[in-house]
Coordinates of N, CA and C in Angstrom, one line a residue:
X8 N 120.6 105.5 102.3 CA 119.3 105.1 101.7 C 118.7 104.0 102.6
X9 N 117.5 104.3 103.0 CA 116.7 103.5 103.7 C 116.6 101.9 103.1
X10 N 116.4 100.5 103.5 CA 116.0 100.0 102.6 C 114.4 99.7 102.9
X11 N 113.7 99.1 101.8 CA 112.2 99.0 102.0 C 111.4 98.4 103.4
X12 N 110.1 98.5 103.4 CA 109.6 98.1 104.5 C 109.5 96.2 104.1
X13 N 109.8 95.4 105.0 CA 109.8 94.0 104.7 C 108.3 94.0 104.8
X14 N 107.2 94.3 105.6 CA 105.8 94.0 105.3 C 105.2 94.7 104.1
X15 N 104.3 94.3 103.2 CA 103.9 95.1 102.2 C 102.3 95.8 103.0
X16 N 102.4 96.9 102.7 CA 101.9 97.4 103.1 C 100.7 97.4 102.9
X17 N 98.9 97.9 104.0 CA 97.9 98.1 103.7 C 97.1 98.9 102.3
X18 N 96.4 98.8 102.2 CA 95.7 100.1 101.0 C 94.5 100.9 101.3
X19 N 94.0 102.0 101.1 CA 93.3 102.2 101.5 C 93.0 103.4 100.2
X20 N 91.2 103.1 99.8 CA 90.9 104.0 99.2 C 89.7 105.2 99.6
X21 N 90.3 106.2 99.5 CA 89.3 107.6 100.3 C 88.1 107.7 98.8
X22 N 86.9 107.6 99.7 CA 85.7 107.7 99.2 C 84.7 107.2 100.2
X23 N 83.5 107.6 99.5 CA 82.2 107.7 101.0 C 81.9 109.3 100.8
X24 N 82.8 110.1 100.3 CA 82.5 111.6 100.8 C 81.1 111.9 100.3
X25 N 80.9 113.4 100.6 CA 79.5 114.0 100.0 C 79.3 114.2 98.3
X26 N 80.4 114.4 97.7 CA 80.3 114.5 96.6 C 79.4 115.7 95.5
X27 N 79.6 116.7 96.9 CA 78.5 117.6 96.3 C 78.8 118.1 95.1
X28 N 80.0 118.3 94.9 CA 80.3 118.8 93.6 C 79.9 118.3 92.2
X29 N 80.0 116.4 92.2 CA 79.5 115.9 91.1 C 78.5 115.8 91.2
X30 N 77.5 115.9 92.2 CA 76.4 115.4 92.3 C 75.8 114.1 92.8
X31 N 76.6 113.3 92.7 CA 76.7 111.8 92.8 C 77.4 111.3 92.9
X32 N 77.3 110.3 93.8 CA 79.2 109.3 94.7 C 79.9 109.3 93.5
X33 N 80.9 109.7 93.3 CA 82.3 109.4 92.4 C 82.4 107.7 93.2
X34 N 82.1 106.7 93.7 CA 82.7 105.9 93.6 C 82.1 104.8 92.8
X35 N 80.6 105.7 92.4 CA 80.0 104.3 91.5 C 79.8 105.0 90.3
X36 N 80.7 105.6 89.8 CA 81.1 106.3 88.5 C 82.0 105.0 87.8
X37 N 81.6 104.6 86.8 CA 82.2 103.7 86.1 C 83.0 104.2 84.9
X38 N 84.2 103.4 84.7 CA 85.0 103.6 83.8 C 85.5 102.1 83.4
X39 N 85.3 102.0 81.7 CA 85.3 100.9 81.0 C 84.9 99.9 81.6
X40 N 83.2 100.3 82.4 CA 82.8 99.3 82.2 C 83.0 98.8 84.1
X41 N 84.0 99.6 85.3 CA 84.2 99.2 86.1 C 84.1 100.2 86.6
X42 N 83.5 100.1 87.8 CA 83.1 101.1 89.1 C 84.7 101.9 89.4
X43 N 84.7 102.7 89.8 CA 86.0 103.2 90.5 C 86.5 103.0 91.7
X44 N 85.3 102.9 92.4 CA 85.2 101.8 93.7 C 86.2 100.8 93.6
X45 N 85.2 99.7 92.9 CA 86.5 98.1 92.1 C 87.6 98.7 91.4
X46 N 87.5 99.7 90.4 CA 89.1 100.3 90.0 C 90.1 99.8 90.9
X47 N 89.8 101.2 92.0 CA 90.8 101.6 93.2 C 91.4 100.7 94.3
X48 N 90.2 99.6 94.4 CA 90.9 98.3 95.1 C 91.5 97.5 94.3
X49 N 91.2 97.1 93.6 CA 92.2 96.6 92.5 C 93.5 96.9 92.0
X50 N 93.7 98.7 91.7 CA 94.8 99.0 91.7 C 95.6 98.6 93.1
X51 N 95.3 99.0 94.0 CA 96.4 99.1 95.7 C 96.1 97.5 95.8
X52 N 95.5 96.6 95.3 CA 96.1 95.0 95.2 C 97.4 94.6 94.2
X53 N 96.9 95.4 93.1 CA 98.1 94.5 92.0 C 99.4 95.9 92.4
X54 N 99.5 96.7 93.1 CA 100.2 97.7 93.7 C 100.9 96.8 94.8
X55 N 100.3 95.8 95.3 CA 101.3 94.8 96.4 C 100.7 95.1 97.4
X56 N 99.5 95.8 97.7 CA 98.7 95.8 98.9 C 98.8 94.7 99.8
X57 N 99.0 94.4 100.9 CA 98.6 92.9 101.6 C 96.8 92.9 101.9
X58 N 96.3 93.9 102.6 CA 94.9 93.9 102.4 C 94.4 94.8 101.8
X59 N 93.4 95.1 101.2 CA 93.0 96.6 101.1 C 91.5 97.0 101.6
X60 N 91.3 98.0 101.5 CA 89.9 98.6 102.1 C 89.2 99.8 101.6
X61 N 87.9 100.3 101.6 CA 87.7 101.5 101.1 C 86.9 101.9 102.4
X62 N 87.2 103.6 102.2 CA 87.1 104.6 103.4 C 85.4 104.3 103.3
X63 N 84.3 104.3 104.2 CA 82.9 104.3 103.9 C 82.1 103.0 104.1
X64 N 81.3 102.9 103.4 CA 80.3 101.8 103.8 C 79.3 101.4 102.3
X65 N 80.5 100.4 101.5 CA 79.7 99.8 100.5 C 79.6 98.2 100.5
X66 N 78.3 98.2 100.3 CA 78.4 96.4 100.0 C 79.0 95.8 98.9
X67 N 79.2 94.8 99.8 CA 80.2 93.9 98.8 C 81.6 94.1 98.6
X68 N 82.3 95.4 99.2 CA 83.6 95.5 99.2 C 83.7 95.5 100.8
X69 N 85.5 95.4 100.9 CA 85.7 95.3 102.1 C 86.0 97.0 102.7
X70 N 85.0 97.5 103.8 CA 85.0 98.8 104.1 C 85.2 99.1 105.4
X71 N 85.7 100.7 105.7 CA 86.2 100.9 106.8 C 85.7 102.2 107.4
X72 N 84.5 102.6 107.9 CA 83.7 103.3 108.0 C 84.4 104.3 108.8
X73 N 83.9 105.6 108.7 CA 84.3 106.4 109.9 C 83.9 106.3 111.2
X74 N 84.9 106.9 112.3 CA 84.1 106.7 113.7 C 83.1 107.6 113.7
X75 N 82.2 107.3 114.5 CA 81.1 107.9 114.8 C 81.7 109.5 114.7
X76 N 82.3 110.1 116.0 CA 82.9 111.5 115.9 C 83.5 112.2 114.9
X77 N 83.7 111.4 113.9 CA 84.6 111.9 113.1 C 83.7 111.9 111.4
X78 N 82.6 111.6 111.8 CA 81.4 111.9 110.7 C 81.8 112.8 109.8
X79 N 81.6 112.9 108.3 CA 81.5 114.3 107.6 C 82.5 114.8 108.2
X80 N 84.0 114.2 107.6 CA 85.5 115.1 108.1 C 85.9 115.3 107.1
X81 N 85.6 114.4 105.9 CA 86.3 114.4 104.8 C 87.5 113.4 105.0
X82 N 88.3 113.6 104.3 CA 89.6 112.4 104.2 C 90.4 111.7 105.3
X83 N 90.7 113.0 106.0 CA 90.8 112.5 107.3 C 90.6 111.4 108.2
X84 N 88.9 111.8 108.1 CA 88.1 111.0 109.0 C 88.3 109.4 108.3
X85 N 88.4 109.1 107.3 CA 88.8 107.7 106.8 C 90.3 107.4 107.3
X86 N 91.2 108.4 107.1 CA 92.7 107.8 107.3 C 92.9 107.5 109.2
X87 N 92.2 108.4 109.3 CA 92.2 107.5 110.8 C 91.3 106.3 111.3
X88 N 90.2 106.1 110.2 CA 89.4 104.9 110.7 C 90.9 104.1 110.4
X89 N 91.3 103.9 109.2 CA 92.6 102.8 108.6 C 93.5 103.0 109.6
X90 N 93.8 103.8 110.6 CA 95.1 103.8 111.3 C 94.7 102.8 113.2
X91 N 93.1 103.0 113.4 CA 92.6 102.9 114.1 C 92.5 101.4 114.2
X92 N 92.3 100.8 112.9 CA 91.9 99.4 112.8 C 93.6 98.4 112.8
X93 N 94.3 99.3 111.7 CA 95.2 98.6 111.5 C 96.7 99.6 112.0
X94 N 97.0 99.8 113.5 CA 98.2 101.2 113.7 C 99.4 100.6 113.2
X95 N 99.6 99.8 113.5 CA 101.0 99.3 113.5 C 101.3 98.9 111.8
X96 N 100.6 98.8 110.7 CA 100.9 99.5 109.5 C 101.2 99.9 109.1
X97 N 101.8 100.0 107.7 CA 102.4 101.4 106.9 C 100.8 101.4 105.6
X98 N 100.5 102.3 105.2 CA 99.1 102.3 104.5 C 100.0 102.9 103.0
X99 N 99.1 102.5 102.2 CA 99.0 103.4 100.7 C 97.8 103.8 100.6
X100 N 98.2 105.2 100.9 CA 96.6 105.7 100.8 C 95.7 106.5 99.0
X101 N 95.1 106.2 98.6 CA 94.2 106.8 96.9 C 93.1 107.7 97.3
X102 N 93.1 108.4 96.6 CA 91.7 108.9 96.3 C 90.7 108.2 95.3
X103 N 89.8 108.0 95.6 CA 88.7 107.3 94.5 C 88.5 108.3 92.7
X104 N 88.8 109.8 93.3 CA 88.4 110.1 92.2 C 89.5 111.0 91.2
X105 N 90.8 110.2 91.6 CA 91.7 110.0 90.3 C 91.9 108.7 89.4
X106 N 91.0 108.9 88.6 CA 91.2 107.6 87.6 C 91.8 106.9 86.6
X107 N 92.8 108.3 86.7 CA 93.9 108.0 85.7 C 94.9 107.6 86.4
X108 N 95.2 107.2 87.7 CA 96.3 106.0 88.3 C 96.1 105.0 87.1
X109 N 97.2 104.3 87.8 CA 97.2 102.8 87.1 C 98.6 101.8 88.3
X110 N 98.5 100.8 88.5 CA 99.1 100.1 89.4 C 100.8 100.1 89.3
X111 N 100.8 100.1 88.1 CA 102.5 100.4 88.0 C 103.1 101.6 88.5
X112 N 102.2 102.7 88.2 CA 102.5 104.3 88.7 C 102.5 104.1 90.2
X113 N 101.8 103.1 90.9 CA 101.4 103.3 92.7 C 103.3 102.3 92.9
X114 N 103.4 101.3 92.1 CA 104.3 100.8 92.7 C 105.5 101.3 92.7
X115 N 105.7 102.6 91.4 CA 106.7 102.9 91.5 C 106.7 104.1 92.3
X116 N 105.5 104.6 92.6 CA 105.4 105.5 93.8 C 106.0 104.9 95.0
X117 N 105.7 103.9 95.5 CA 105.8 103.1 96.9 C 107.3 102.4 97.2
X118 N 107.8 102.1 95.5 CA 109.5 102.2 96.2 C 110.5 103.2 95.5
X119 N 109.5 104.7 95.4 CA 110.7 105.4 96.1 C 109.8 106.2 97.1
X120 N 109.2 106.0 97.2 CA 108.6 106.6 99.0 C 109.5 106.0 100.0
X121 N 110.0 104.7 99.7 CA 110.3 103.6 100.4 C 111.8 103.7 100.5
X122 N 112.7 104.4 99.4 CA 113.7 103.8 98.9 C 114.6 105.4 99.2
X123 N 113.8 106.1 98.0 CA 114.2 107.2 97.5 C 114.5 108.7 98.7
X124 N 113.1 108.6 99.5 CA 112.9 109.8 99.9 C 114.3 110.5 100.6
X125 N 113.9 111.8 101.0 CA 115.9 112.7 102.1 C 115.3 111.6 102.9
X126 N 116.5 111.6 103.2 CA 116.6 111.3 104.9 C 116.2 111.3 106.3
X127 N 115.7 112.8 105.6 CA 115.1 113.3 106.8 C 113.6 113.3 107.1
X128 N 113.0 113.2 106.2 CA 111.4 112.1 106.1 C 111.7 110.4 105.9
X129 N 111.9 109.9 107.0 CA 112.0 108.5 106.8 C 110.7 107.5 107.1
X130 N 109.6 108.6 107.5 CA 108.3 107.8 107.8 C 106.9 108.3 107.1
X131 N 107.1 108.5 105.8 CA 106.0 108.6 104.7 C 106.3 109.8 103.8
X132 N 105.6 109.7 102.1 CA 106.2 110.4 101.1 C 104.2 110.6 100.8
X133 N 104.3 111.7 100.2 CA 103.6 112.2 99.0 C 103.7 113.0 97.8
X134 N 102.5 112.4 96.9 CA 103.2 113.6 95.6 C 102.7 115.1 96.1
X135 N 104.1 115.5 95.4 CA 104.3 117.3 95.9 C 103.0 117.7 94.9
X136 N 103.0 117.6 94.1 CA 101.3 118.0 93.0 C 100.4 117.6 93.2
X137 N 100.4 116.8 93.5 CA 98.7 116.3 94.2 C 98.2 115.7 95.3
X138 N 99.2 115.7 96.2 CA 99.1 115.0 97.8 C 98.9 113.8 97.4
X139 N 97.9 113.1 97.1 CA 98.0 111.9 96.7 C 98.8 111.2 95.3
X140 N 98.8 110.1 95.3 CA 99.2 108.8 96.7 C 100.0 109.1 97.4
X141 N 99.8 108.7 98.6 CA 100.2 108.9 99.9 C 100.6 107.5 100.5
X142 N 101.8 107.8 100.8 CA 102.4 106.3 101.9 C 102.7 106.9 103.2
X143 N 102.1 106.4 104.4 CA 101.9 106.7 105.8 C 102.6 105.7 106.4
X144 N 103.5 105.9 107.2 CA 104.1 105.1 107.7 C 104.9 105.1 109.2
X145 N 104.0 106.4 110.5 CA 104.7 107.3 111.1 C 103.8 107.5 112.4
X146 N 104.8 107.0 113.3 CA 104.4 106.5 114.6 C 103.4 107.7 115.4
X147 N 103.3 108.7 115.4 CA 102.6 110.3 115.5 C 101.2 110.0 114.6
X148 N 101.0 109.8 113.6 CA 99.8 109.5 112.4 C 98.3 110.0 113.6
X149 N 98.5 108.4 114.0 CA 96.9 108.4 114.9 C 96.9 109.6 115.5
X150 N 98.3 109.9 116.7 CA 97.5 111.4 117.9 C 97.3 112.3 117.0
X151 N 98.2 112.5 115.9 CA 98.2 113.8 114.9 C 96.7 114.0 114.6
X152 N 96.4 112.7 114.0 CA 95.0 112.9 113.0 C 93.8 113.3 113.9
X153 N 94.1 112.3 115.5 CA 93.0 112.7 116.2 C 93.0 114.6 117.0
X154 N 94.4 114.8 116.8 CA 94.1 116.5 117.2 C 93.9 117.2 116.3
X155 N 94.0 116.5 114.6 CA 93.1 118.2 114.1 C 91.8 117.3 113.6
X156 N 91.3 116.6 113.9 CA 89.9 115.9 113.8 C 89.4 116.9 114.9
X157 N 89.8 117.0 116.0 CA 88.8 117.3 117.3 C 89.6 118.6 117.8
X158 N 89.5 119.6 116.3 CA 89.6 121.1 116.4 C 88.3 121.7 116.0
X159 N 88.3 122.9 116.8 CA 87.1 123.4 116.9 C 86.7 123.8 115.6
X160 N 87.9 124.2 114.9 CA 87.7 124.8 113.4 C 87.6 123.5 112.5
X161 N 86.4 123.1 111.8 CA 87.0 122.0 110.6 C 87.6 122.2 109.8
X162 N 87.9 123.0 109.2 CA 89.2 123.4 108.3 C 90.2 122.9 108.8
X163 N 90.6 122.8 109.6 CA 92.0 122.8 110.1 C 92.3 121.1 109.7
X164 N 91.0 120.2 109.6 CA 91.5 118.7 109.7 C 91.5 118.6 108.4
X165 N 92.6 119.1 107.1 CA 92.8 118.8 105.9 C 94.3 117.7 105.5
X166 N 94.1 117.6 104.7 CA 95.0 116.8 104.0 C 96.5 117.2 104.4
X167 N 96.3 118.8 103.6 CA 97.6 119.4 104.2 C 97.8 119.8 105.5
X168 N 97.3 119.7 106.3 CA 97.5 120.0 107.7 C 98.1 119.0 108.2
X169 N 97.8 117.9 108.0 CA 98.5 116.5 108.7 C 99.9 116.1 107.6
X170 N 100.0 116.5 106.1 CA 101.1 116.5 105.3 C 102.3 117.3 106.0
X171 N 101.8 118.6 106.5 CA 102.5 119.4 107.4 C 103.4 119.2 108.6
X172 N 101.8 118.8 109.3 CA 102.5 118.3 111.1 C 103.4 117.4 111.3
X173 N 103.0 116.1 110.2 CA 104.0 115.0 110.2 C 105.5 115.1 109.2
X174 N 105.7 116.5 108.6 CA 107.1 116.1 108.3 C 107.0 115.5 106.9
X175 N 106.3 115.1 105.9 CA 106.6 113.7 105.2 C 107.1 114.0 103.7
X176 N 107.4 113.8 103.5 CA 108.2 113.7 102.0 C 107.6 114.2 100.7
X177 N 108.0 115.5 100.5 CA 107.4 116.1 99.3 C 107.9 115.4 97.7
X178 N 107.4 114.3 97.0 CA 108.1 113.4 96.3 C 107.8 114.2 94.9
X179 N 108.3 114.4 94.2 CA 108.4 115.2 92.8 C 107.8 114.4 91.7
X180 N 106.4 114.3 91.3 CA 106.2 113.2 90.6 C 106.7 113.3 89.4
X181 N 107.7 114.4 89.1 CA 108.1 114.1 87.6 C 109.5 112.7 88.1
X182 N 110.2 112.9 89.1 CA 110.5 111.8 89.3 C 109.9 110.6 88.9
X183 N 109.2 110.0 88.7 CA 108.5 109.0 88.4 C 108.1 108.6 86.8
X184 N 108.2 109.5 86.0 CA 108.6 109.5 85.4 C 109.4 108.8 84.1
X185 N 109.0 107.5 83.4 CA 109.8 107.1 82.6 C 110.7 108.3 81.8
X186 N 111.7 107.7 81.1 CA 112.6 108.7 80.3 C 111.7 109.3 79.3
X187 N 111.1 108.4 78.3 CA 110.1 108.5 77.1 C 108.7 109.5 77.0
X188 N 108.2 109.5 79.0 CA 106.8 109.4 78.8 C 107.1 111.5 78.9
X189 N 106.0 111.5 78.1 CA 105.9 112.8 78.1 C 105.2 113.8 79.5
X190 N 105.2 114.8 79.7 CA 104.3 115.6 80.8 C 103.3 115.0 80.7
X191 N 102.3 115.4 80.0 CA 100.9 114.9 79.4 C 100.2 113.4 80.3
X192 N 101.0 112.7 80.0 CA 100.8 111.1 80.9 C 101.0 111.3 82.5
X193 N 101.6 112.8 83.0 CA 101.4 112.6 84.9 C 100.7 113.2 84.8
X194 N 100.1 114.2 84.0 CA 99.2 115.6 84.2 C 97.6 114.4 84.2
X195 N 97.5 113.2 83.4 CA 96.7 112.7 83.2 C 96.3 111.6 84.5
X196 N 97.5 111.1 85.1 CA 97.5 110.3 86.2 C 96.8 110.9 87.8
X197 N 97.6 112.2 87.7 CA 97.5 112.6 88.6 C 96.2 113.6 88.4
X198 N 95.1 113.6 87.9 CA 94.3 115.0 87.8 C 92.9 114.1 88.6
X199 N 92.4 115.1 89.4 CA 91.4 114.7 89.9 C 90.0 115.3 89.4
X200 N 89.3 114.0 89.2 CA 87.6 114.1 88.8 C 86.5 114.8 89.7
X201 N 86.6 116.2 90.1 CA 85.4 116.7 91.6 C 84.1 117.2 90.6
X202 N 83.9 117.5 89.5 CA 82.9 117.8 88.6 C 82.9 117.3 87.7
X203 N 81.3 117.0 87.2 CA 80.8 116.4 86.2 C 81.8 116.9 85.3
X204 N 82.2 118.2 84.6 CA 82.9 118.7 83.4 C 84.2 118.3 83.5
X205 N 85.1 117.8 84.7 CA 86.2 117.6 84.9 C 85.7 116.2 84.4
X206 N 84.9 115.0 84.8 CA 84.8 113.6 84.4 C 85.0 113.7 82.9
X207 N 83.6 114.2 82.3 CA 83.6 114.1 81.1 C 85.1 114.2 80.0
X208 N 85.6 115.5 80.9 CA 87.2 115.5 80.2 C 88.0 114.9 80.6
X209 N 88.3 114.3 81.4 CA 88.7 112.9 81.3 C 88.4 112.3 80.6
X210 N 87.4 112.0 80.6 CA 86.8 110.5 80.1 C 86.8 110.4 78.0
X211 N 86.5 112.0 77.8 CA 86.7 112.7 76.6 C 87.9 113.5 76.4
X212 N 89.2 113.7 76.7 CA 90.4 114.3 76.5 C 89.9 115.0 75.0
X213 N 90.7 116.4 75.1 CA 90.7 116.8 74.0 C 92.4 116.5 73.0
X214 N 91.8 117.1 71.7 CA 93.1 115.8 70.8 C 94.5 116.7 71.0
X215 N 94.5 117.9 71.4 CA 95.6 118.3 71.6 C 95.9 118.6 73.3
X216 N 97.2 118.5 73.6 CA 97.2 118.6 74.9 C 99.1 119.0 74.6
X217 N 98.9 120.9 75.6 CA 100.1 121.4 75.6 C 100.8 120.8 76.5
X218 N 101.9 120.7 76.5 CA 103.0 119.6 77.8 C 103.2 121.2 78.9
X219 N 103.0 122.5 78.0 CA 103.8 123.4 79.2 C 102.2 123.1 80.2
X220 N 101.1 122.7 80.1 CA 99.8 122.7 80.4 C 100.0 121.8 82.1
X221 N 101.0 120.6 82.2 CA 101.1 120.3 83.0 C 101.7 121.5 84.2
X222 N 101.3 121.1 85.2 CA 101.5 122.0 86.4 C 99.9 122.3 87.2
X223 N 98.9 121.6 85.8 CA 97.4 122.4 86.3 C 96.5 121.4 87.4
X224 N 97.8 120.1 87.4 CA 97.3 119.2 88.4 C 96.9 119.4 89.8
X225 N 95.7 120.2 90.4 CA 95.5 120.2 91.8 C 95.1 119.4 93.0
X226 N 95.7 119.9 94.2 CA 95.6 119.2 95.3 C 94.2 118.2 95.8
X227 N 94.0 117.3 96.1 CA 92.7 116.3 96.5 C 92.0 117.6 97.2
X228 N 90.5 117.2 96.8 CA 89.7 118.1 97.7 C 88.0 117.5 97.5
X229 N 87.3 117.5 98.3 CA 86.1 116.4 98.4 C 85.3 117.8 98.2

């Protein structure tokens, strides 16, 4: 068993995208009252962040734009601005537009990313259900990200393509898991907001909810 990283790691939250699907930035979508923007830094602080940052260009937070070349990449294009500014880092990387995290679910993500994963991924974990959260921590990251950034095909520079190249730890979020908590509570953690009708249900859950229903959690996608 590995033991933990002695630095606590960076944070970084993916948003800035086009958001064509909701119509409007998911990051100034507010919930109870709080931007998701401020949510997401917030969580990857009380998560043990040492700094945090959000992918893009908003005032008043601390942000980390994309390079010029790497414009309109989608997620990518942020995890390399974060790798670019800070390499010698290990990052926790979020999506802006899962809002059902919560900071205790990232920390218990981050030590067993840290703690738990085979052996044989000893340099970053993600959840097998939803790629995100994501702990990066893998000396390859930067050339990786910059060879499928600067493929002819943009498809190729996805989430799973660099999940792939680098090897990293398919982590089972039922793992994580208290004994008590039911399906229902990761299906809720992990589900991502890309349309208005996915917000709303969120935001409005309906009063029944089947546990075999978990599994319907899909991969990040801008």
């Amino acid at each position: 068993m590995l033991m933990p990283r002695a630095i606590p790691p960076f944070g970084l939250l993916l948003c800035g995208g086009r958001s064509s699907r909701m119509g409007q930035d998911k990051a100034l979508l507010t919930l109870d009252g709080e931007r998701l923007l401020d949510r997401g830094l917030r969580l990857l602080r009380e998560a043990g962040c040492r700094q945090v940052w959000a992918a893009g260009d908003y005032a008043g937070v601390p942000c980390l734009p994309d390079a010029p070349a790497w414009q309109g990449r989608g997620p990518l294009a942020g995890i390399a601005a974060a790798l670019a500014y800070a390499p010698q880092a290990s990052w926790l990387v979020i999506p802006v537009d899962m809002p059902g995290l919560e900071s205790d679910f990232l920390r218990r993500f981050l030590q067993c990313a840290q703690q738990y994963h085979p052996q044989e991924y000893p340099q970053g974990a993600w959840m097998q259900e939803s790629q995100f959260p994501l702990w990066l921590d893998h000396p390859a990251a930067a050339s990786t990200l910059h060879r499928l950034l600067s493929a002819a095909d943009p498809r190729v520079a996805s989430v799973g393509a660099l999940l792939q190249a680098l090897a990293l730890a398919p982590l089972p979020a039922a793992a994580l898991l208290a004994a008590d908590q039911p399906a229902r509570a990761l299906c809720n953690t992990l589900c991502n907001t890309n349309t208005p009708a996915e917000w709303q249900q969120f935001c409005h859950p309906a009063a029944e909810f089947d546990d075999a229903a978990y599994g319907a959690v899909t991969p990040f996608a801008v």
